[in-house]
Amino acid sequence: MKIDATDATILKLLQKNGRMSNTEIARLSGVSENTVRYRLQKLLKSDFFQIVGIVDPLKLGNGLEGTIRLKVDIKHLREVGSFLSSLPQLFYVARVSGSADFEASFFVRGMSEARALIDHINAEEGVVDTDMVMVLEYVKERYDYGEYELHPSEDSSE
């Protein structure tokens, strides 16, 4: 799916305030409310964005959050990716470049659950090495990608 200038404007407004009404988006973007409604449905259906409430588990005081970086045997990349995607403790899994092949963010109730998770991942065929990092404190956490500009695209699948 391609996005145009109107789509980019709508997405940028939602990055600043995810609770912004369609009426307000229409006013700020210069299009009708019906256009906003239609575009939002199209963008949601195409997975350009998600509507979520971000909870800070550290403030709730009942869990641990962190990241696991994995080095994987190249012959098992697809299988390990599927395996990681199936784990309920992992809320983010990405294939990455650099010294790791995957990066996965997790939330667990405590240290024993963290140990069990890393042991389970290390036992998966194809996993060569793991590095677990625990979040101690959020210093900065934003979801509007700073000054990143959303631009219309010719092919957003690249």
PDB file of C-alpha atoms in Angstrom:
ATOM      1  CA  MET A   1       0.000   0.000   0.000  1.00  0.00           C
ATOM      2  CA  LYS A   2       1.198   3.508  -0.782  1.00  0.00           C
ATOM      3  CA  ILE A   3       0.639   6.449   1.547  1.00  0.00           C
ATOM      4  CA  ASP A   4       0.053   9.956   0.302  1.00  0.00           C
ATOM      5  CA  ALA A   5       0.464  13.356   1.950  1.00  0.00           C
ATOM      6  CA  THR A   6      -2.953  13.123   3.654  1.00  0.00           C
ATOM      7  CA  ASP A   7      -2.118   9.714   5.160  1.00  0.00           C
ATOM      8  CA  ALA A   8       1.267  11.008   6.339  1.00  0.00           C
ATOM      9  CA  THR A   9      -0.380  14.030   7.978  1.00  0.00           C
ATOM     10  CA  ILE A  10      -2.957  11.863   9.754  1.00  0.00           C
ATOM     11  CA  LEU A  11      -0.269   9.482  11.060  1.00  0.00           C
ATOM     12  CA  LYS A  12       1.900  12.358  12.266  1.00  0.00           C
ATOM     13  CA  LEU A  13      -1.017  13.902  14.163  1.00  0.00           C
ATOM     14  CA  LEU A  14      -1.788  10.564  15.823  1.00  0.00           C
ATOM     15  CA  GLN A  15       1.847  10.146  16.828  1.00  0.00           C
ATOM     16  CA  LYS A  16       1.593  13.399  18.758  1.00  0.00           C
ATOM     17  CA  ASN A  17      -1.772  12.523  20.332  1.00  0.00           C
ATOM     18  CA  GLY A  18      -3.205   9.033  19.840  1.00  0.00           C
ATOM     19  CA  ARG A  19      -6.507  10.110  21.418  1.00  0.00           C
ATOM     20  CA  MET A  20      -7.111  12.933  18.949  1.00  0.00           C
ATOM     21  CA  SER A  21     -10.663  12.878  17.605  1.00  0.00           C
ATOM     22  CA  ASN A  22     -11.454  12.453  13.926  1.00  0.00           C
ATOM     23  CA  THR A  23     -12.994  15.934  14.003  1.00  0.00           C
ATOM     24  CA  GLU A  24      -9.750  17.455  15.284  1.00  0.00           C
ATOM     25  CA  ILE A  25      -7.641  15.478  12.787  1.00  0.00           C
ATOM     26  CA  ALA A  26      -9.913  16.696   9.972  1.00  0.00           C
ATOM     27  CA  ARG A  27      -9.620  20.309  11.139  1.00  0.00           C
ATOM     28  CA  LEU A  28      -5.810  20.180  11.430  1.00  0.00           C
ATOM     29  CA  SER A  29      -5.250  18.276   8.188  1.00  0.00           C
ATOM     30  CA  GLY A  30      -7.724  20.219   6.058  1.00  0.00           C
ATOM     31  CA  VAL A  31      -9.813  17.236   4.936  1.00  0.00           C
ATOM     32  CA  SER A  32     -13.332  16.089   5.822  1.00  0.00           C
ATOM     33  CA  GLU A  33     -14.083  13.938   8.835  1.00  0.00           C
ATOM     34  CA  ASN A  34     -15.359  11.215   6.480  1.00  0.00           C
ATOM     35  CA  THR A  35     -11.998  11.259   4.696  1.00  0.00           C
ATOM     36  CA  VAL A  36     -10.195  10.904   8.017  1.00  0.00           C
ATOM     37  CA  ARG A  37     -12.433   8.002   9.044  1.00  0.00           C
ATOM     38  CA  TYR A  38     -11.892   6.222   5.709  1.00  0.00           C
ATOM     39  CA  ARG A  39      -8.118   6.806   5.751  1.00  0.00           C
ATOM     40  CA  LEU A  40      -7.787   5.580   9.349  1.00  0.00           C
ATOM     41  CA  GLN A  41      -9.648   2.357   8.519  1.00  0.00           C
ATOM     42  CA  LYS A  42      -7.426   1.806   5.476  1.00  0.00           C
ATOM     43  CA  LEU A  43      -4.209   2.512   7.432  1.00  0.00           C
ATOM     44  CA  LEU A  44      -5.263   0.266  10.326  1.00  0.00           C
ATOM     45  CA  LYS A  45      -6.205  -2.571   7.969  1.00  0.00           C
ATOM     46  CA  SER A  46      -2.811  -2.270   6.243  1.00  0.00           C
ATOM     47  CA  ASP A  47      -0.933  -2.373   9.598  1.00  0.00           C
ATOM     48  CA  PHE A  48       0.607   1.095   9.236  1.00  0.00           C
ATOM     49  CA  PHE A  49      -0.184   1.755  12.902  1.00  0.00           C
ATOM     50  CA  GLN A  50      -1.807   0.232  15.981  1.00  0.00           C
ATOM     51  CA  ILE A  51      -4.040   1.729  18.608  1.00  0.00           C
ATOM     52  CA  VAL A  52      -2.697   0.700  21.998  1.00  0.00           C
ATOM     53  CA  GLY A  53      -2.369   1.960  25.541  1.00  0.00           C
ATOM     54  CA  ILE A  54       1.259   1.890  26.631  1.00  0.00           C
ATOM     55  CA  VAL A  55       1.581   0.726  30.232  1.00  0.00           C
ATOM     56  CA  ASP A  56       4.772   1.245  32.236  1.00  0.00           C
ATOM     57  CA  PRO A  57       5.177  -2.077  34.089  1.00  0.00           C
ATOM     58  CA  LEU A  58       7.939  -0.612  36.245  1.00  0.00           C
ATOM     59  CA  LYS A  59       5.508   1.942  37.679  1.00  0.00           C
ATOM     60  CA  LEU A  60       3.037  -0.848  38.401  1.00  0.00           C
ATOM     61  CA  GLY A  61       5.753  -2.526  40.435  1.00  0.00           C
ATOM     62  CA  ASN A  62       4.820  -6.063  39.509  1.00  0.00           C
ATOM     63  CA  GLY A  63       7.194  -7.236  36.833  1.00  0.00           C
ATOM     64  CA  LEU A  64      10.423  -7.008  34.925  1.00  0.00           C
ATOM     65  CA  GLU A  65      10.977  -5.793  31.405  1.00  0.00           C
ATOM     66  CA  GLY A  66      13.989  -6.301  29.202  1.00  0.00           C
ATOM     67  CA  THR A  67      15.492  -7.255  25.893  1.00  0.00           C
ATOM     68  CA  ILE A  68      17.084 -10.436  24.633  1.00  0.00           C
ATOM     69  CA  ARG A  69      19.509 -10.376  21.720  1.00  0.00           C
ATOM     70  CA  LEU A  70      20.002 -13.693  19.956  1.00  0.00           C
ATOM     71  CA  LYS A  71      22.666 -15.049  17.657  1.00  0.00           C
ATOM     72  CA  VAL A  72      21.133 -17.811  15.528  1.00  0.00           C
ATOM     73  CA  ASP A  73      22.502 -20.462  13.169  1.00  0.00           C
ATOM     74  CA  ILE A  74      21.638 -19.125   9.712  1.00  0.00           C
ATOM     75  CA  LYS A  75      19.990 -22.442   8.775  1.00  0.00           C
ATOM     76  CA  HIS A  76      17.421 -21.932  11.551  1.00  0.00           C
ATOM     77  CA  LEU A  77      16.503 -18.246  11.179  1.00  0.00           C
ATOM     78  CA  ARG A  78      12.925 -18.842  10.031  1.00  0.00           C
ATOM     79  CA  GLU A  79      12.194 -21.491  12.670  1.00  0.00           C
ATOM     80  CA  VAL A  80      13.678 -19.443  15.516  1.00  0.00           C
ATOM     81  CA  GLY A  81      11.741 -16.364  14.354  1.00  0.00           C
ATOM     82  CA  SER A  82       8.495 -18.362  14.442  1.00  0.00           C
ATOM     83  CA  PHE A  83       9.397 -19.806  17.843  1.00  0.00           C
ATOM     84  CA  LEU A  84      10.087 -16.363  19.305  1.00  0.00           C
ATOM     85  CA  SER A  85       6.854 -14.986  17.863  1.00  0.00           C
ATOM     86  CA  SER A  86       4.918 -17.727  19.658  1.00  0.00           C
ATOM     87  CA  LEU A  87       6.210 -16.852  23.155  1.00  0.00           C
ATOM     88  CA  PRO A  88       3.611 -14.845  25.112  1.00  0.00           C
ATOM     89  CA  GLN A  89       6.245 -13.120  27.266  1.00  0.00           C
ATOM     90  CA  LEU A  90       7.740 -11.473  24.173  1.00  0.00           C
ATOM     91  CA  PHE A  91       5.852  -8.402  22.991  1.00  0.00           C
ATOM     92  CA  TYR A  92       8.343  -7.319  20.306  1.00  0.00           C
ATOM     93  CA  VAL A  93      10.459  -9.505  18.035  1.00  0.00           C
ATOM     94  CA  ALA A  94      12.620  -8.133  15.217  1.00  0.00           C
ATOM     95  CA  ARG A  95      15.206  -9.528  12.827  1.00  0.00           C
ATOM     96  CA  VAL A  96      18.172  -7.176  13.187  1.00  0.00           C
ATOM     97  CA  SER A  97      21.605  -6.522  11.732  1.00  0.00           C
ATOM     98  CA  GLY A  98      24.875  -6.337  13.597  1.00  0.00           C
ATOM     99  CA  SER A  99      26.188  -8.762  16.184  1.00  0.00           C
ATOM    100  CA  ALA A 100      22.738 -10.301  16.778  1.00  0.00           C
ATOM    101  CA  ASP A 101      20.177 -11.846  14.448  1.00  0.00           C
ATOM    102  CA  PHE A 102      17.085 -11.166  16.577  1.00  0.00           C
ATOM    103  CA  GLU A 103      16.097  -8.722  19.260  1.00  0.00           C
ATOM    104  CA  ALA A 104      13.095  -9.455  21.458  1.00  0.00           C
ATOM    105  CA  SER A 105      11.538  -7.403  24.242  1.00  0.00           C
ATOM    106  CA  PHE A 106       9.864  -9.212  27.113  1.00  0.00           C
ATOM    107  CA  PHE A 107       7.770  -8.686  30.197  1.00  0.00           C
ATOM    108  CA  VAL A 108       7.831 -11.247  33.033  1.00  0.00           C
ATOM    109  CA  ARG A 109       6.489 -11.314  36.596  1.00  0.00           C
ATOM    110  CA  GLY A 110       9.826 -11.885  38.295  1.00  0.00           C
ATOM    111  CA  MET A 111      13.380 -13.170  38.138  1.00  0.00           C
ATOM    112  CA  SER A 112      12.406 -16.855  38.193  1.00  0.00           C
ATOM    113  CA  GLU A 113      10.173 -16.315  35.158  1.00  0.00           C
ATOM    114  CA  ALA A 114      13.045 -14.441  33.441  1.00  0.00           C
ATOM    115  CA  ARG A 115      15.381 -17.391  34.089  1.00  0.00           C
ATOM    116  CA  ALA A 116      12.803 -19.850  32.772  1.00  0.00           C
ATOM    117  CA  LEU A 117      12.298 -17.729  29.642  1.00  0.00           C
ATOM    118  CA  ILE A 118      16.013 -17.481  28.831  1.00  0.00           C
ATOM    119  CA  ASP A 119      16.494 -21.210  29.505  1.00  0.00           C
ATOM    120  CA  HIS A 120      13.572 -22.017  27.197  1.00  0.00           C
ATOM    121  CA  ILE A 121      14.995 -19.809  24.433  1.00  0.00           C
ATOM    122  CA  ASN A 122      18.526 -21.185  24.834  1.00  0.00           C
ATOM    123  CA  ALA A 123      17.184 -24.730  24.462  1.00  0.00           C
ATOM    124  CA  GLU A 124      15.645 -23.956  21.047  1.00  0.00           C
ATOM    125  CA  GLU A 125      17.478 -25.599  18.158  1.00  0.00           C
ATOM    126  CA  GLY A 126      19.452 -23.049  16.185  1.00  0.00           C
ATOM    127  CA  VAL A 127      19.966 -20.565  19.025  1.00  0.00           C
ATOM    128  CA  VAL A 128      23.727 -20.079  19.324  1.00  0.00           C
ATOM    129  CA  ASP A 129      23.966 -17.309  21.924  1.00  0.00           C
ATOM    130  CA  THR A 130      21.738 -14.974  23.928  1.00  0.00           C
ATOM    131  CA  ASP A 131      22.277 -11.743  25.806  1.00  0.00           C
ATOM    132  CA  MET A 132      19.569 -10.626  28.244  1.00  0.00           C
ATOM    133  CA  VAL A 133      19.330  -7.004  29.345  1.00  0.00           C
ATOM    134  CA  MET A 134      16.911  -5.875  32.066  1.00  0.00           C
ATOM    135  CA  VAL A 135      15.265  -2.428  32.082  1.00  0.00           C
ATOM    136  CA  LEU A 136      16.130  -0.672  35.335  1.00  0.00           C
ATOM    137  CA  GLU A 137      14.571   2.709  34.583  1.00  0.00           C
ATOM    138  CA  TYR A 138      13.107   4.508  31.591  1.00  0.00           C
ATOM    139  CA  VAL A 139      15.195   7.577  30.860  1.00  0.00           C
ATOM    140  CA  LYS A 140      13.306   8.438  27.674  1.00  0.00           C
ATOM    141  CA  GLU A 141      10.392   6.675  26.070  1.00  0.00           C
ATOM    142  CA  ARG A 142       8.602   8.182  23.079  1.00  0.00           C
ATOM    143  CA  TYR A 143       6.509   6.805  20.281  1.00  0.00           C
ATOM    144  CA  ASP A 144       6.374   9.812  17.958  1.00  0.00           C
ATOM    145  CA  TYR A 145       9.897   9.030  16.644  1.00  0.00           C
ATOM    146  CA  GLY A 146      11.173  12.471  17.526  1.00  0.00           C
ATOM    147  CA  GLU A 147      11.637  14.675  14.495  1.00  0.00           C
ATOM    148  CA  TYR A 148      11.222  11.806  12.020  1.00  0.00           C
ATOM    149  CA  GLU A 149       9.129  13.002   9.118  1.00  0.00           C
ATOM    150  CA  LEU A 150       6.521  10.763   7.556  1.00  0.00           C
ATOM    151  CA  HIS A 151       6.618  11.142   3.792  1.00  0.00           C
ATOM    152  CA  PRO A 152       4.321   9.886   1.091  1.00  0.00           C
ATOM    153  CA  SER A 153       5.834   6.807  -0.505  1.00  0.00           C
ATOM    154  CA  GLU A 154       5.799   4.999  -3.775  1.00  0.00           C
ATOM    155  CA  ASP A 155       6.150   1.589  -2.143  1.00  0.00           C
ATOM    156  CA  SER A 156       6.002   1.316   1.649  1.00  0.00           C
ATOM    157  CA  SER A 157       6.725  -2.414   1.670  1.00  0.00           C
ATOM    158  CA  GLU A 158      10.482  -1.907   1.181  1.00  0.00           C
TER     159      GLU A 158
END
